[in-house]
Coordinates of C-alpha atoms in Angstrom, one line a residue:
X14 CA 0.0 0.0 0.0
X15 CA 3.0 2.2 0.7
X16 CA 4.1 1.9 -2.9
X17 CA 0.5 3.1 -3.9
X18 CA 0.5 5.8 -1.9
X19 CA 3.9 7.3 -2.3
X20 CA 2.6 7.2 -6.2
X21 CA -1.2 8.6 -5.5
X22 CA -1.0 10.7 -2.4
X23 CA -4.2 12.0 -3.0
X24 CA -6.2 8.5 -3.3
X25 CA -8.4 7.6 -0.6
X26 CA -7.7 5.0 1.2
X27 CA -9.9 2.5 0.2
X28 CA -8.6 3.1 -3.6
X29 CA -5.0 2.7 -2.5
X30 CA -6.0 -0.5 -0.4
X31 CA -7.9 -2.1 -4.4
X32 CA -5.3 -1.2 -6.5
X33 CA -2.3 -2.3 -4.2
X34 CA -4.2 -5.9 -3.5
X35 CA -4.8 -5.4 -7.6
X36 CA -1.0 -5.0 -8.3
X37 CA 0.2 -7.5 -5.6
X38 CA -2.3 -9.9 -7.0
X39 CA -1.4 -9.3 -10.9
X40 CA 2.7 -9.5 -9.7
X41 CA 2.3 -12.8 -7.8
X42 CA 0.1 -14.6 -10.8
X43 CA 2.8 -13.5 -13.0
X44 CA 5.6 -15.0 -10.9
X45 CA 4.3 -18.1 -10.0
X46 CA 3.5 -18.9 -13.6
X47 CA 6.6 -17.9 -14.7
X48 CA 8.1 -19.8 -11.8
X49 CA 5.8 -23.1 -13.5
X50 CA 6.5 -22.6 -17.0
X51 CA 10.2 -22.2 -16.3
X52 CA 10.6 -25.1 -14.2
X53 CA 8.8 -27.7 -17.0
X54 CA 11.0 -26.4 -19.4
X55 CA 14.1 -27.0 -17.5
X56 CA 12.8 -30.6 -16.4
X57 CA 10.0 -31.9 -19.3
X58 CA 9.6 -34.8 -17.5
X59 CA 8.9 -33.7 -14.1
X60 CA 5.4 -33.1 -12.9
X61 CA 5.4 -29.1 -11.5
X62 CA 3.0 -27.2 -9.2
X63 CA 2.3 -26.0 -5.7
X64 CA 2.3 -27.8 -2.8
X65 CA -1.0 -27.0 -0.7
X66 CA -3.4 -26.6 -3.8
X67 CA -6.6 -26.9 -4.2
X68 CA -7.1 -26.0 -0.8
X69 CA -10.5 -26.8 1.2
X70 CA -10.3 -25.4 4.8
X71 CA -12.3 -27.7 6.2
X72 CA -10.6 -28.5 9.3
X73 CA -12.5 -26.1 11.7
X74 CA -14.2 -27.9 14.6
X75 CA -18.2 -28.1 14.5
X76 CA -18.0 -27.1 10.3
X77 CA -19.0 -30.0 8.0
X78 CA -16.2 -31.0 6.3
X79 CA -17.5 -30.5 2.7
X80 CA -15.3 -28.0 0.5
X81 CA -17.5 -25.2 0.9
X82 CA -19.0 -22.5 -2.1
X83 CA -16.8 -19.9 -1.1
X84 CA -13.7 -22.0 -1.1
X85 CA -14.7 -23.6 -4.4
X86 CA -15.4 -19.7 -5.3
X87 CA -11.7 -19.2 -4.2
X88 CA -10.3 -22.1 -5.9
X89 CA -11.9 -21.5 -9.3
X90 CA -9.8 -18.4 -9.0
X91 CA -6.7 -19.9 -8.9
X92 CA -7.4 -22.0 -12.3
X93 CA -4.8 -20.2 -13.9
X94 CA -2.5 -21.5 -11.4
X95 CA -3.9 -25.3 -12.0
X96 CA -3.7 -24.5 -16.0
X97 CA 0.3 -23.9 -15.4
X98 CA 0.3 -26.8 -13.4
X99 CA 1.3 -30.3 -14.6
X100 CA 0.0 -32.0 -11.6
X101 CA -2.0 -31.1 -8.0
X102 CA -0.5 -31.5 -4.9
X103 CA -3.4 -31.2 -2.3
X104 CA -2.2 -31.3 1.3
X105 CA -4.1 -34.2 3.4
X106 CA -2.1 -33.9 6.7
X107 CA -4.2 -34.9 9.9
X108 CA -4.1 -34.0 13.6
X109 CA -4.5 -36.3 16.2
X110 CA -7.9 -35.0 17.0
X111 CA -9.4 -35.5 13.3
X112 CA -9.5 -39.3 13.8
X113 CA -12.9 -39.8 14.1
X114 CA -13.3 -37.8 11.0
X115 CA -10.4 -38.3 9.0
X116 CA -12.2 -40.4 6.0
X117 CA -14.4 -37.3 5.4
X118 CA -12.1 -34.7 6.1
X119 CA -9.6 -36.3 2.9
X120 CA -12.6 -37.3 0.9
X121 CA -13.6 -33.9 0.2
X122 CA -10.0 -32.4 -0.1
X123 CA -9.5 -35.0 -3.2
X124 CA -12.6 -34.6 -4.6
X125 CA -12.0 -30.8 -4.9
X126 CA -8.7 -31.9 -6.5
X127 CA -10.1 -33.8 -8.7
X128 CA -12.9 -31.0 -10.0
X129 CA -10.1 -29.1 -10.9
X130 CA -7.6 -31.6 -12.4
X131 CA -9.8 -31.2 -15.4
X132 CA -8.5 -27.9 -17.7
X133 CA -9.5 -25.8 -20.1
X134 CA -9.0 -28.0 -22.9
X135 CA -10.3 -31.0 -21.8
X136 CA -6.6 -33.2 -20.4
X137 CA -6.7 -33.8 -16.9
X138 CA -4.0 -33.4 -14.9
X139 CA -2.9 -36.2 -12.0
X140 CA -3.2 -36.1 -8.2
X141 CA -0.5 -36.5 -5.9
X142 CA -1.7 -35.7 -2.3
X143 CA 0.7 -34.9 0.5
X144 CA 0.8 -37.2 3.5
X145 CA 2.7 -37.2 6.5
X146 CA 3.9 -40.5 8.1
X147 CA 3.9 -38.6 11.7
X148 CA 0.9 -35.9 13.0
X149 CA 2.0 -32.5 13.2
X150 CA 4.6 -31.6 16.0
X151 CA 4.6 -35.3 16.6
X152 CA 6.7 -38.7 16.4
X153 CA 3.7 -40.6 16.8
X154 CA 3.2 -42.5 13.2
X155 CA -0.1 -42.3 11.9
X156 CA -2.8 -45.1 13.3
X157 CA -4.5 -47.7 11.2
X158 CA -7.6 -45.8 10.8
X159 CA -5.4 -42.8 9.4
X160 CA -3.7 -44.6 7.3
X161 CA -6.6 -46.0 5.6
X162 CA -8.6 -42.6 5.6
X163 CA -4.8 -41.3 3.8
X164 CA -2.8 -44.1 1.5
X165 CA -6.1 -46.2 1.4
X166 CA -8.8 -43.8 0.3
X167 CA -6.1 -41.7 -2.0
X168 CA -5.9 -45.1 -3.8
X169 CA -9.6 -45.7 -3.8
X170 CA -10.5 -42.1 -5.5
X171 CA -7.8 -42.8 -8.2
X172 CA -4.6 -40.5 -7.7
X173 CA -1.5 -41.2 -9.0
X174 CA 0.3 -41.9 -6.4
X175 CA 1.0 -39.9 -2.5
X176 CA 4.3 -38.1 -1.9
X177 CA 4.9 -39.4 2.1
X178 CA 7.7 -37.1 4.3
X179 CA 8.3 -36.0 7.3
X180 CA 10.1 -33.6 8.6
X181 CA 13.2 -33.3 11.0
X182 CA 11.5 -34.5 14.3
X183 CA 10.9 -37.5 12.8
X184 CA 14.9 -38.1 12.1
X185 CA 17.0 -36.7 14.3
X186 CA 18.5 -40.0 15.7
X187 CA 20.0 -43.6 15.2
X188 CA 17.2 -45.0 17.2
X189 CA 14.4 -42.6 15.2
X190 CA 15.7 -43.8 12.2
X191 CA 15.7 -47.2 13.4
X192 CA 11.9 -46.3 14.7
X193 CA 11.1 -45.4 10.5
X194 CA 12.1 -48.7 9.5
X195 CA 10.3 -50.7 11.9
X196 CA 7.0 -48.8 11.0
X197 CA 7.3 -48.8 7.2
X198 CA 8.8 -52.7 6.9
X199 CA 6.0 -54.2 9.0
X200 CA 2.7 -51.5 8.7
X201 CA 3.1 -49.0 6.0
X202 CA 5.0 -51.0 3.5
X203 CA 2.8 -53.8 3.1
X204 CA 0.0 -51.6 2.8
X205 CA 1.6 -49.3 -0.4
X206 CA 2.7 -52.3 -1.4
X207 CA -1.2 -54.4 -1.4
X208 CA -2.6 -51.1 -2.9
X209 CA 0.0 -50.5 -5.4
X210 CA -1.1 -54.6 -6.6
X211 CA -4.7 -53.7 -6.5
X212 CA -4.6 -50.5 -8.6
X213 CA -2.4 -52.0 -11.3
X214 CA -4.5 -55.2 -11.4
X215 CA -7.9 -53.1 -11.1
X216 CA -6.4 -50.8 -14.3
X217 CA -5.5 -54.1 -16.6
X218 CA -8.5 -55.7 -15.8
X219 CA -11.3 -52.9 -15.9
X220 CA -9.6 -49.6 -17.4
X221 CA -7.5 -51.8 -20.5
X222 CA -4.1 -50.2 -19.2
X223 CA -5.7 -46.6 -20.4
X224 CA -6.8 -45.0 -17.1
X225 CA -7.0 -45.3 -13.5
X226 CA -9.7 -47.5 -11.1
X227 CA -11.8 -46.3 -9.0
X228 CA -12.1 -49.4 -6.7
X229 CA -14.0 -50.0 -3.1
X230 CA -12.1 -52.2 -0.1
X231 CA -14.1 -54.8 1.1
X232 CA -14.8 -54.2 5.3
X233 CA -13.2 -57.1 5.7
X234 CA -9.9 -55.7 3.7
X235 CA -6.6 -56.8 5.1
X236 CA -4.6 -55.0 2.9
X237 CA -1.3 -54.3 5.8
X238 CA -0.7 -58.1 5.8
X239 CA 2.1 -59.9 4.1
X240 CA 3.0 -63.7 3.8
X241 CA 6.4 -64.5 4.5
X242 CA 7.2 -61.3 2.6
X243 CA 4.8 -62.0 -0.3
X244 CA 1.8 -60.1 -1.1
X245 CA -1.9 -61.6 0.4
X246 CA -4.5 -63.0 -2.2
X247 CA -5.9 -59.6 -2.5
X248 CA -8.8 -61.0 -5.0
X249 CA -11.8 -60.7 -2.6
X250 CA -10.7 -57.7 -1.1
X251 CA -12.0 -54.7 -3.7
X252 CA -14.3 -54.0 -5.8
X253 CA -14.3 -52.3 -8.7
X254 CA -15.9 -48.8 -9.3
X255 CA -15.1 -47.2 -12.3
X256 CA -12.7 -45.4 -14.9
X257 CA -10.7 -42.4 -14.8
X258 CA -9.6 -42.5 -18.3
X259 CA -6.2 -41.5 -19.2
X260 CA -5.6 -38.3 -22.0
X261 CA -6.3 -39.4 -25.4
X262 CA -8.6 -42.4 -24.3
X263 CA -12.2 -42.3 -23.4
X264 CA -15.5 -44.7 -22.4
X265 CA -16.0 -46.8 -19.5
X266 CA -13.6 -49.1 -19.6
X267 CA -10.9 -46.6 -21.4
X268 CA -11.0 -48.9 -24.7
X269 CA -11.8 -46.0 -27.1
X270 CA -8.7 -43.6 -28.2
X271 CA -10.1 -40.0 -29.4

């Protein structure tokens, strides 16, 4: 605003406060597609956007956790951010006291992804949603239950895959380190590893290799369980959904290439 006003002294200041939020707005669209455009041209084969987008806010206590209007309002927006973007990298982090509604909380942060994975001309764009192995501030490892309203569900809505960190608290010693590998070799390892099985047999046997499932986990789903280091008989333990077609092939079951 100081810039505005130095240039206008005589504006009100209302008019100084729109045309600065104008100007700031304009400068930051311009940088962060610039910042997109440049970084796909120096890596082609990377996948480039912003970490944290779409957003939903729906993590306020007594709120439903539905993406509301005005945050689709505020997303929609921000299209030309997505259109810039080669992939969405929605944040699903949860807290300790979002257990209970975890599944919905996620749900409705990928299904806002997925609204706007679709662009302008028609390609869709793939979802990779953060998750965190710890909750925030925390070295406690996520629970079953999170886990499954995370890896699970991501891989039940059809994203291509999760990006899974931490952060330094989570690493800071031999025995933390140590702590890691316990918790990926016998919980969260088995279950990537079930999932990963189940999405690529789902796509061959629905989606003809062209898209992505859309798959259900039966309630009776044991999908963190290995046998003597080899993947469960996962036949009985999904059902199939739907299609989420790859770009340049369409129908239900991905079989017709436009």
């Amino acid at each position: 605003m100081e810039l505005v006003k130095e240039r206008h002294p005589s504006w009100s200041e209302n008019l100084i406060e729109e045309i600065a939020r104008v100007e700031f707005e304009t400068a930051a669209q311009q940088f962060i597609e610039g910042t997109l455009l440049l970084a796909q041209k120096l890596r082609p084969k990377s996948t480039w956007g912003l970490y944290g987008f779409p957003n939903c806010y729906n993590n306020k206590d007594g709120e439903p956790y539905t993406c509301s209007k005005q945050n689709m309002q505020m997303n929609d927006q921000l299209c030309w951010m997505f259109e810039s973007s080669s992939a969405l990298f929605p944040s699903i982090y949860l807290h300790e006291d979002l257990s209970r509604n975890s599944t919905l909380y996620v749900k409705y942060r990928l299904l806002e992804a997925f609204r706007l994975s679709k662009k302008l001309d028609g390609q869709f764009i793939p979802v990779y949603p953060y998750v965190r192995i710890t909750y925030p501030h925390s070295k406690m490892y996520l629970n079953e239950a999170d886990v499954v309203a995370t890896v699970s569900q991501s891989a039940e809505q059809g994203v291509a895959g999760v990006v899974m960190w931490g952060d330094h608290l989570t690493e800071m010693t031999k025995t933390d380190c140590l702590e890691i590998q316990t918790y990926i070799d016998n919980f969260l390892g088995p279950v990537v590893k079930n999932l990963t099985i189940i999405t690529q047999t789902c796509s061959q046997e629905f989606c003809n290799s062209h898209g992505r499932c859309t798959f259900q986990l039966t309630p009776t789903a044991d999908i963190h369980s290995t046998y003597h280091g080899f993947a469960l008989d996962l036949t009985d333990q999904w059902k199939f959904q739907s299609c989420k077609c790859y770009n340049g092939w369409s129908g239900a079951n991905c079989d017709h290439q436009n």
